[in-house]
Tab-separated table of C-alpha atoms and ligand atoms in Angstrom:
chain	number	residue	atom	x	y	z
A	1	UNK	CA	-33.600	13.291	-52.485
A	2	UNK	CA	-36.233	15.384	-54.327
A	3	UNK	CA	-37.064	18.712	-52.740
A	4	UNK	CA	-40.045	19.064	-50.431
A	5	UNK	CA	-41.799	21.877	-48.568
A	6	UNK	CA	-41.760	22.568	-44.854
A	7	UNK	CA	-44.247	24.843	-43.146
A	8	UNK	CA	-43.050	26.759	-40.085
A	9	UNK	CA	-45.640	28.030	-37.600
A	10	UNK	CA	-44.384	30.520	-35.039
A	11	UNK	CA	-46.939	32.093	-32.734
A	12	UNK	CA	-46.540	35.028	-30.371
A	13	UNK	CA	-48.982	36.063	-27.679
A	14	UNK	CA	-50.954	38.164	-30.206
A	15	UNK	CA	-49.718	36.974	-33.585
A	16	UNK	CA	-49.270	33.931	-35.806
A	17	UNK	CA	-46.307	33.991	-38.170
A	18	UNK	CA	-45.633	31.367	-40.780
A	19	UNK	CA	-43.270	30.590	-43.616
A	20	UNK	CA	-42.858	27.881	-46.225
A	21	UNK	CA	-39.397	26.621	-47.137
A	22	UNK	CA	-38.315	24.361	-49.921
A	23	UNK	CA	-35.804	21.870	-48.524
A	24	UNK	CA	-33.926	18.795	-49.677
A	25	UNK	CA	-30.347	18.079	-50.793
A	26	UNK	CA	-29.054	20.571	-48.233
A	27	UNK	CA	-30.864	23.452	-49.954
A	28	UNK	CA	-33.143	25.777	-47.981
A	29	UNK	CA	-35.166	28.315	-49.920
A	30	UNK	CA	-37.866	30.404	-48.351
A	31	UNK	CA	-40.807	30.488	-50.731
A	32	UNK	CA	-43.256	32.662	-48.780
A	33	UNK	CA	-43.753	34.154	-45.377
A	34	UNK	CA	-46.722	35.781	-43.724
A	35	UNK	CA	-48.391	36.721	-40.484
A	36	UNK	CA	-51.612	37.627	-38.756
A	37	UNK	CA	-50.971	40.357	-36.173
A	38	UNK	CA	-53.257	42.079	-33.718
A	39	UNK	CA	-55.192	39.078	-32.401
A	40	UNK	CA	-57.946	40.387	-30.119
A	41	UNK	CA	-58.414	43.624	-32.075
A	42	UNK	CA	-60.841	44.950	-34.715
A	43	UNK	CA	-58.013	46.031	-36.942
A	44	UNK	CA	-55.644	43.131	-37.431
A	45	UNK	CA	-53.035	42.763	-40.114
A	46	UNK	CA	-52.828	39.806	-42.457
A	47	UNK	CA	-50.086	39.658	-45.044
A	48	UNK	CA	-48.234	37.134	-47.136
A	49	UNK	CA	-45.247	37.894	-49.328
A	50	UNK	CA	-43.119	35.891	-51.700
A	51	UNK	CA	-39.340	35.492	-51.620
A	52	UNK	CA	-38.849	38.716	-53.580
A	53	UNK	CA	-40.878	40.658	-51.004
A	54	UNK	CA	-43.913	41.010	-53.302
A	55	UNK	CA	-47.117	41.184	-51.251
A	56	UNK	CA	-49.489	38.364	-52.188
A	57	UNK	CA	-51.953	39.236	-49.431
A	58	UNK	CA	-52.201	42.574	-47.602
A	59	UNK	CA	-55.349	42.979	-45.533
A	60	UNK	CA	-56.524	44.608	-42.299
A	61	UNK	CA	-59.322	42.273	-41.157
A	62	UNK	CA	-60.902	42.183	-37.706
A	63	UNK	CA	-59.146	39.420	-35.718
A	64	UNK	CA	-61.242	38.987	-32.579
A	65	UNK	CA	-59.739	35.627	-31.610
A	66	UNK	CA	-56.920	33.200	-32.257
A	67	UNK	CA	-59.447	30.939	-34.019
A	68	UNK	CA	-60.135	33.677	-36.583
A	69	UNK	CA	-56.392	34.311	-36.929
A	70	UNK	CA	-55.650	30.650	-37.560
A	71	UNK	CA	-58.525	30.281	-40.020
A	72	UNK	CA	-57.055	33.119	-42.124
A	73	UNK	CA	-53.737	31.263	-42.231
A	74	UNK	CA	-55.390	27.872	-42.785
A	75	UNK	CA	-57.565	29.124	-45.675
A	76	UNK	CA	-54.502	30.601	-47.368
A	77	UNK	CA	-52.464	27.420	-46.892
A	78	UNK	CA	-55.277	25.281	-48.283
A	79	UNK	CA	-56.041	27.615	-51.212
A	80	UNK	CA	-53.798	25.620	-53.544
A	81	UNK	CA	-51.643	28.671	-54.231
A	82	UNK	CA	-48.770	27.388	-52.073
A	83	UNK	CA	-46.990	24.070	-52.136
A	84	UNK	CA	-48.404	21.495	-49.719
A	85	UNK	CA	-46.041	20.826	-46.796
A	86	UNK	CA	-44.335	17.470	-46.279
A	87	UNK	CA	-43.836	18.415	-42.620
A	88	UNK	CA	-44.703	21.199	-40.196
A	89	UNK	CA	-42.367	22.735	-37.580
A	90	UNK	CA	-43.856	24.541	-34.597
A	91	UNK	CA	-41.882	26.951	-32.440
A	92	UNK	CA	-42.617	26.374	-28.761
A	93	UNK	CA	-41.307	28.592	-25.965
A	94	UNK	CA	-41.348	25.888	-23.279
A	95	UNK	CA	-42.457	22.273	-23.086
A	96	UNK	CA	-41.903	22.135	-19.334
A	97	UNK	CA	-39.496	19.841	-17.495
A	98	UNK	CA	-40.430	16.656	-19.323
A	99	UNK	CA	-40.421	17.863	-22.932
A	100	UNK	CA	-36.944	19.142	-23.653
A	101	UNK	CA	-36.099	17.471	-26.933
A	102	UNK	CA	-37.321	18.631	-30.326
A	103	UNK	CA	-39.576	15.825	-31.524
A	104	UNK	CA	-42.624	14.660	-33.471
A	105	UNK	CA	-45.924	15.938	-32.109
A	106	UNK	CA	-48.620	13.519	-30.990
A	107	UNK	CA	-51.925	14.376	-29.274
A	108	UNK	CA	-50.442	12.960	-26.032
A	109	UNK	CA	-47.362	15.174	-26.318
A	110	UNK	CA	-49.606	18.239	-26.781
A	111	UNK	CA	-51.519	17.326	-23.592
A	112	UNK	CA	-48.233	16.896	-21.729
A	113	UNK	CA	-46.899	20.292	-22.848
A	114	UNK	CA	-50.241	21.929	-22.057
A	115	UNK	CA	-49.952	20.727	-18.457
A	116	UNK	CA	-46.901	23.036	-18.144
A	117	UNK	CA	-48.650	26.173	-19.377
A	118	UNK	CA	-47.372	28.092	-16.322
A	119	UNK	CA	-43.844	27.801	-17.708
A	120	UNK	CA	-44.731	30.224	-20.554
A	121	UNK	CA	-48.234	31.436	-19.755
A	122	UNK	CA	-48.429	34.093	-22.483
A	123	UNK	CA	-47.132	31.838	-25.251
A	124	UNK	CA	-48.188	28.252	-24.536
A	125	UNK	CA	-51.997	28.496	-24.952
A	126	UNK	CA	-51.867	29.828	-28.527
A	127	UNK	CA	-49.036	27.460	-29.523
A	128	UNK	CA	-51.001	24.473	-28.198
A	129	UNK	CA	-54.124	25.639	-30.014
A	130	UNK	CA	-52.209	25.923	-33.286
A	131	UNK	CA	-50.631	22.475	-32.887
A	132	UNK	CA	-54.049	20.848	-32.434
A	133	UNK	CA	-55.468	22.739	-35.423
A	134	UNK	CA	-52.454	21.931	-37.616
A	135	UNK	CA	-52.800	18.194	-36.899
A	136	UNK	CA	-56.403	18.438	-38.133
A	137	UNK	CA	-55.545	20.667	-41.102
A	138	UNK	CA	-52.821	18.365	-42.427
A	139	UNK	CA	-53.844	14.841	-41.426
A	140	UNK	CA	-51.024	12.315	-41.695
A	141	UNK	CA	-48.337	14.977	-42.194
A	142	UNK	CA	-45.674	14.897	-39.463
A	143	UNK	CA	-45.636	17.919	-37.153
A	144	UNK	CA	-42.601	18.647	-34.962
A	145	UNK	CA	-42.137	20.798	-31.889
A	146	UNK	CA	-38.956	22.894	-31.891
A	147	UNK	CA	-38.245	24.290	-28.450
A	148	UNK	CA	-36.786	27.642	-27.473
A	149	UNK	CA	-35.393	25.974	-24.363
A	150	UNK	CA	-33.412	23.401	-26.378
A	151	UNK	CA	-30.362	25.634	-26.925
A	152	UNK	CA	-30.118	26.301	-23.183
A	153	UNK	CA	-30.034	22.630	-22.156
A	154	UNK	CA	-26.217	22.786	-21.997
A	155	UNK	CA	-26.221	25.219	-19.052
A	156	UNK	CA	-24.487	23.815	-15.974
A	157	UNK	CA	-26.606	22.855	-12.982
A	158	UNK	CA	-25.392	25.897	-11.047
A	159	UNK	CA	-26.977	28.147	-13.690
A	160	UNK	CA	-30.147	26.075	-14.025
A	161	UNK	CA	-30.897	25.541	-10.359
A	162	UNK	CA	-33.082	28.087	-8.532
A	163	UNK	CA	-32.426	29.007	-4.878
A	164	UNK	CA	-35.729	27.567	-3.653
A	165	UNK	CA	-36.802	24.616	-1.473
A	166	UNK	CA	-36.176	21.229	-3.083
A	167	UNK	CA	-39.884	20.369	-3.222
A	168	UNK	CA	-40.373	23.110	-5.867
A	169	UNK	CA	-37.197	22.213	-7.750
A	170	UNK	CA	-38.614	18.683	-7.929
A	171	UNK	CA	-41.697	20.125	-9.682
A	172	UNK	CA	-39.414	21.381	-12.463
A	173	UNK	CA	-38.998	24.957	-11.247
A	174	UNK	CA	-35.608	26.026	-12.629
A	175	UNK	CA	-33.994	28.235	-15.248
A	176	UNK	CA	-34.946	27.150	-18.765
A	177	UNK	CA	-34.303	30.350	-20.719
A	178	UNK	CA	-36.011	31.385	-23.954
A	179	UNK	CA	-35.134	32.861	-27.383
A	180	UNK	CA	-33.034	29.713	-27.820
A	181	UNK	CA	-33.843	29.311	-31.509
A	182	UNK	CA	-32.652	32.875	-32.106
A	183	UNK	CA	-29.376	32.222	-30.232
A	184	UNK	CA	-28.885	28.992	-32.099
A	185	UNK	CA	-29.251	30.929	-35.344
A	186	UNK	CA	-26.597	33.438	-34.248
A	187	UNK	CA	-24.119	30.617	-33.595
A	188	UNK	CA	-25.123	29.023	-36.928
A	189	UNK	CA	-24.438	32.265	-38.798
A	190	UNK	CA	-21.034	32.670	-37.133
A	191	UNK	CA	-19.880	29.244	-38.297
A	192	UNK	CA	-17.156	28.218	-38.950
A	193	UNK	CA	-15.606	31.033	-36.862
A	194	UNK	CA	-17.635	30.770	-33.676
A	195	UNK	CA	-15.667	32.681	-31.031
A	196	UNK	CA	-14.777	30.986	-27.762
A	197	UNK	CA	-16.408	33.628	-25.562
A	198	UNK	CA	-19.604	35.097	-26.991
A	199	UNK	CA	-22.376	37.168	-25.443
A	200	UNK	CA	-25.534	37.541	-27.514
A	201	UNK	CA	-28.303	39.969	-26.589
A	202	UNK	CA	-31.722	39.296	-28.108
A	203	UNK	CA	-33.397	42.664	-27.570
A	204	UNK	CA	-36.959	42.645	-28.854
A	205	UNK	CA	-40.279	43.249	-27.168
A	206	UNK	CA	-39.122	40.323	-25.044
A	207	UNK	CA	-35.441	40.688	-24.206
A	208	UNK	CA	-32.744	38.313	-22.986
A	209	UNK	CA	-28.975	37.817	-22.941
A	210	UNK	CA	-26.941	34.626	-23.183
A	211	UNK	CA	-23.346	33.686	-22.387
A	212	UNK	CA	-22.100	31.174	-24.956
A	213	UNK	CA	-18.804	29.269	-24.921
A	214	UNK	CA	-17.686	27.531	-28.143
A	215	UNK	CA	-21.273	27.781	-29.410
A	216	UNK	CA	-22.861	26.217	-26.316
A	217	UNK	CA	-25.004	28.113	-23.844
A	218	UNK	CA	-23.511	28.393	-20.361
A	219	UNK	CA	-25.951	30.951	-18.963
A	220	UNK	CA	-29.003	32.918	-20.014
A	221	UNK	CA	-31.028	35.657	-18.378
A	222	UNK	CA	-34.607	34.389	-18.701
A	223	UNK	CA	-35.634	31.981	-15.985
A	224	UNK	CA	-38.541	29.602	-15.468
A	225	UNK	CA	-40.602	31.911	-17.661
A	226	UNK	CA	-39.796	34.690	-20.145
A	227	UNK	CA	-40.756	37.210	-17.423
A	228	UNK	CA	-37.381	36.745	-15.696
A	229	UNK	CA	-34.015	38.229	-16.658
A	230	UNK	CA	-33.548	41.714	-18.035
A	231	UNK	CA	-36.335	44.296	-18.148
A	232	UNK	CA	-38.250	44.092	-21.433
A	233	UNK	CA	-41.207	45.729	-23.178
A	234	UNK	CA	-43.891	44.801	-20.660
A	235	UNK	CA	-42.070	42.454	-18.234
A	236	UNK	CA	-40.268	43.172	-14.987
A	237	UNK	CA	-37.307	40.888	-15.529
A	238	UNK	CA	-35.598	39.722	-12.336
A	239	UNK	CA	-36.928	41.574	-9.336
A	240	UNK	CA	-36.836	41.405	-5.549
A	241	UNK	CA	-39.463	38.738	-4.721
A	242	UNK	CA	-40.643	41.071	-1.942
A	243	UNK	CA	-41.949	43.436	-4.639
A	244	UNK	CA	-44.178	40.700	-6.049
A	245	UNK	CA	-45.424	39.840	-2.556
A	246	UNK	CA	-46.166	43.504	-1.866
A	247	UNK	CA	-48.188	43.797	-5.090
A	248	UNK	CA	-49.916	40.450	-4.429
A	249	UNK	CA	-51.032	41.574	-0.979
A	250	UNK	CA	-52.390	44.837	-2.440
A	251	UNK	CA	-54.301	42.892	-5.098
A	252	UNK	CA	-55.572	40.416	-2.488
A	253	UNK	CA	-57.207	43.242	-0.531
A	254	UNK	CA	-59.815	43.563	-3.275
A	255	UNK	CA	-59.788	40.069	-4.821
A	256	UNK	CA	-61.562	37.058	-3.393
A	257	UNK	CA	-59.947	34.030	-4.926
A	258	UNK	CA	-56.261	33.291	-4.687
A	259	UNK	CA	-56.079	32.188	-8.312
A	260	UNK	CA	-57.707	35.443	-9.530
A	261	UNK	CA	-55.139	37.371	-7.479
A	262	UNK	CA	-52.331	35.301	-9.017
A	263	UNK	CA	-53.687	36.031	-12.502
A	264	UNK	CA	-53.717	39.753	-11.754
A	265	UNK	CA	-50.187	39.607	-10.400
A	266	UNK	CA	-49.105	37.814	-13.534
A	267	UNK	CA	-50.653	40.556	-15.676
A	268	UNK	CA	-48.812	43.211	-13.642
A	269	UNK	CA	-45.445	41.446	-13.879
A	270	UNK	CA	-45.631	40.372	-17.515
A	271	UNK	CA	-47.978	42.751	-19.338
A	272	UNK	CA	-47.880	46.073	-17.490
A	273	UNK	CA	-44.304	46.338	-16.222
A	274	UNK	CA	-40.933	46.790	-17.956
A	275	UNK	CA	-40.497	49.691	-20.375
A	276	UNK	CA	-44.263	50.227	-20.373
A	277	UNK	CA	-44.508	50.304	-16.577
A	278	UNK	CA	-41.586	52.676	-16.016
A	279	UNK	CA	-42.397	55.040	-18.895
A	280	UNK	CA	-46.146	54.928	-18.241
A	281	UNK	CA	-46.310	55.439	-21.985
A	282	UNK	CA	-45.354	52.541	-24.262
A	283	UNK	CA	-43.521	49.254	-24.509
A	284	UNK	CA	-42.304	50.191	-27.981
A	285	UNK	CA	-38.746	51.516	-28.223
A	286	UNK	CA	-39.634	53.741	-31.174
A	287	UNK	CA	-42.289	55.558	-29.121
A	288	UNK	CA	-39.872	55.928	-26.218
A	289	UNK	CA	-37.156	57.400	-28.424
A	290	UNK	CA	-39.652	59.931	-29.818
A	291	UNK	CA	-40.795	60.814	-26.292
A	292	UNK	CA	-37.196	61.245	-25.120
A	293	UNK	CA	-36.633	63.746	-27.933
A	294	UNK	CA	-39.577	65.713	-26.560
A	295	UNK	CA	-38.025	65.700	-23.084
A	296	UNK	CA	-40.183	62.973	-21.473
A	297	UNK	CA	-38.306	62.090	-18.246
A	298	UNK	CA	-40.174	58.833	-17.587
A	299	UNK	CA	-39.366	57.541	-21.064
A	300	UNK	CA	-35.713	58.462	-20.448
A	301	UNK	CA	-35.744	56.581	-17.130
A	302	UNK	CA	-37.308	53.487	-18.740
A	303	UNK	CA	-34.647	53.358	-21.444
A	304	UNK	CA	-31.856	54.115	-18.941
A	305	UNK	CA	-33.076	51.220	-16.820
A	306	UNK	CA	-33.087	48.942	-19.871
A	307	UNK	CA	-29.547	49.971	-20.848
A	308	UNK	CA	-28.221	49.793	-17.262
A	309	UNK	CA	-29.645	46.316	-16.673
A	310	UNK	CA	-28.142	45.015	-19.902
A	311	UNK	CA	-24.726	46.484	-19.045
A	312	UNK	CA	-24.795	44.811	-15.632
A	313	UNK	CA	-25.740	41.491	-17.143
A	314	UNK	CA	-23.020	41.717	-19.770
A	315	UNK	CA	-20.506	42.496	-17.003
A	316	UNK	CA	-21.483	39.406	-15.050
A	317	UNK	CA	-21.299	37.215	-18.162
A	318	UNK	CA	-17.821	38.492	-18.958
A	319	UNK	CA	-16.822	37.318	-15.480
A	320	UNK	CA	-18.455	33.928	-16.121
A	321	UNK	CA	-16.821	33.524	-19.520
A	322	UNK	CA	-13.446	34.741	-18.240
A	323	UNK	CA	-13.325	37.479	-20.888
A	324	UNK	CA	-15.133	38.291	-24.101
A	325	UNK	CA	-14.350	37.886	-27.788
A	326	UNK	CA	-17.626	38.968	-29.370
A	327	UNK	CA	-20.838	40.760	-28.463
A	328	UNK	CA	-23.824	40.272	-30.778
A	329	UNK	CA	-27.009	42.329	-30.855
A	330	UNK	CA	-30.175	40.872	-32.343
A	331	UNK	CA	-33.991	41.250	-32.082
A	332	UNK	CA	-36.030	44.321	-33.122
A	333	UNK	CA	-34.192	46.733	-30.803
A	334	UNK	CA	-30.789	45.067	-31.217
A	335	UNK	CA	-31.055	45.256	-35.001
A	336	UNK	CA	-32.631	48.677	-35.373
A	337	UNK	CA	-32.154	50.917	-32.367
A	338	UNK	CA	-28.827	52.590	-33.033
A	339	UNK	CA	-29.091	54.643	-29.811
A	340	UNK	CA	-29.627	51.597	-27.561
A	341	UNK	CA	-26.524	49.901	-28.971
A	342	UNK	CA	-24.485	53.088	-28.558
A	343	UNK	CA	-25.713	53.669	-24.988
A	344	UNK	CA	-25.110	50.044	-23.922
A	345	UNK	CA	-21.598	49.966	-25.388
A	346	UNK	CA	-20.700	53.417	-24.029
A	347	UNK	CA	-20.863	51.921	-20.537
A	348	UNK	CA	-18.664	48.961	-21.434
A	349	UNK	CA	-15.400	50.735	-22.203
A	350	UNK	CA	-13.766	49.041	-19.197
A	351	UNK	CA	-14.131	45.790	-21.185
A	352	UNK	CA	-12.243	47.315	-24.096
A	353	UNK	CA	-15.418	47.681	-26.165
A	354	UNK	CA	-15.183	50.580	-28.616
A	355	UNK	CA	-18.059	51.216	-30.995
A	356	UNK	CA	-17.480	52.881	-34.362
A	357	UNK	CA	-20.153	55.563	-34.582
A	358	UNK	CA	-20.344	55.421	-38.369
A	359	UNK	CA	-20.500	51.628	-38.517
A	360	UNK	CA	-23.152	51.621	-35.798
A	361	UNK	CA	-25.322	53.953	-37.858
A	362	UNK	CA	-27.011	51.016	-39.628
A	363	UNK	CA	-30.055	48.810	-39.405
A	364	UNK	CA	-29.391	45.125	-40.058
A	365	UNK	CA	-26.301	42.921	-40.189
A	366	UNK	CA	-22.956	44.674	-39.628
A	367	UNK	CA	-19.757	44.740	-37.614
A	368	UNK	CA	-20.158	47.905	-35.538
A	369	UNK	CA	-17.032	47.899	-33.357
A	370	UNK	CA	-14.007	50.069	-34.105
A	371	UNK	CA	-10.748	48.549	-35.383
A	372	UNK	CA	-9.129	49.119	-31.974
A	373	UNK	CA	-11.969	47.482	-30.003
A	374	UNK	CA	-10.798	44.543	-27.865
A	375	UNK	CA	-14.170	42.888	-28.525
A	376	UNK	CA	-15.865	42.504	-31.911
A	377	UNK	CA	-19.393	43.891	-31.736
A	378	UNK	CA	-21.840	42.733	-34.382
A	379	UNK	CA	-25.468	43.026	-35.358
A	380	UNK	CA	-26.886	39.745	-36.671
A	381	UNK	CA	-30.598	39.362	-37.435
A	382	UNK	CA	-31.916	35.981	-36.237
A	383	UNK	CA	-32.920	33.232	-38.656
A	384	UNK	CA	-35.362	31.388	-36.431
A	385	UNK	CA	-37.498	29.853	-39.163
A	386	UNK	CA	-34.432	28.485	-40.933
A	387	UNK	CA	-33.303	26.849	-37.677
A	388	UNK	CA	-36.741	25.272	-37.290
A	389	UNK	CA	-36.525	23.938	-40.856
A	390	UNK	CA	-33.053	22.496	-40.154
A	391	UNK	CA	-34.351	20.687	-37.064
A	392	UNK	CA	-37.375	19.357	-38.960
A	393	UNK	CA	-35.201	18.051	-41.795
A	394	UNK	CA	-32.911	16.346	-39.243
A	395	UNK	CA	-35.890	14.803	-37.415
A	396	UNK	CA	-37.370	13.600	-40.707
A	397	UNK	CA	-34.081	11.745	-41.187
A	398	UNK	CA	-33.513	13.393	-44.569
B	401	AMP	P1	-39.262	42.311	-31.851
B	401	AMP	O1	-40.031	41.816	-30.659
B	401	AMP	O2	-37.973	41.580	-32.072
B	401	AMP	O3	-40.098	42.435	-33.091
B	401	AMP	O4	-38.817	43.808	-31.487
B	401	AMP	C1	-39.758	44.814	-31.189
B	401	AMP	C2	-39.010	46.027	-30.652
B	401	AMP	O5	-38.096	46.507	-31.649
B	401	AMP	C3	-39.923	47.210	-30.295
B	401	AMP	O6	-39.544	47.787	-29.063
B	401	AMP	C4	-39.651	48.167	-31.416
B	401	AMP	O7	-39.806	49.509	-31.020
B	401	AMP	C5	-38.196	47.916	-31.722
B	401	AMP	N1	-37.862	48.445	-33.034
B	401	AMP	C6	-38.261	47.975	-34.238
B	401	AMP	N2	-37.816	48.793	-35.231
B	401	AMP	C7	-37.140	49.796	-34.625
B	401	AMP	C8	-36.450	50.964	-35.094
B	401	AMP	N3	-36.388	51.238	-36.387
B	401	AMP	N4	-35.873	51.761	-34.171
B	401	AMP	C9	-35.946	51.486	-32.856
B	401	AMP	N5	-36.576	50.410	-32.357
B	401	AMP	C10	-37.166	49.581	-33.216
């Protein structure tokens, strides 16, 4: 089979990332990657680099809208400088209850996924927009949706089901989880020695934890939406529902329509809470670490809350798994924040986890546990785009 190119489009709530891979005959080579960041700002960032890390584009254009962001990407892709894709893979956080398999995108499928926007309200609108634009940009080229929920489909019903009246369960309200492509890539990178009992913590601006047995997800922290689970950059994570009702009633005092009040509540729970809400300073771990050095008590509390929540979740997953063989950190904080890893593991000594301070003093892939640790602790950066390419190649039948 001659080699062919696959374009991966991976959008966040304020960014579009993309990469082009050469595939075929089992080979996977990333040719270029790039991104437009800062959608909705006057000073965005647009860059493209080749496989050696050489910057081919490095600009700071205004990016007032997602349309402008996508047109920057589209113009670059159509410039003739990069190989034309034979297929496109789109990362999608949630396709709702009816779209759970990775599959070829049709206009009807896009409409169906759009009808479940509430299942990932920050991520779905931009992903849907990009899918429609990509179908126009590359007419006749197959586009595939690769779902973050796919990895979590193996969870047992007891983990998926929410403790709510049946009428809402029947509408598809249940635990779906997110970051599934990242978790899948952790399991992929551990092959052929995937441990029986694995906990992986994807700690980025969005943060989640999964319990994985023999490479299959048995539980994950995010719920119906990525707002559930552990506290993250701007999201509450799991919280007493009474808190949301309290805030909703406060908002309703000055808001006329119920849907406007719901929108405001959503902004509180998913954009203004978490590390940002507690610290009253920033959602960015680097800023919080700087502030802690200067003695900022609120920043300390925010990070303590983050660490404490993660420890509790790991403890409950150890109970679910009946022990633990390996703990993996990934995501921007998991890969780079040496202090977060040290603080989380310091509270897990009862599980026999012993970190090696020297080994932990790294950014990027490493084994960071001590020789005498009962659990291997590793840092493994995710390979989400590669996973998307693998799914696309499989779906193409190559
Ligand atoms: P992600 O969403 O995976 O890109 O992760 C973003 C998070 O990673 C932010 O909270 C960043 O502060 C954090 N992060 C990135 N680099 C570092 C670093 N060198 N030290 C500490 N935190 C970092």
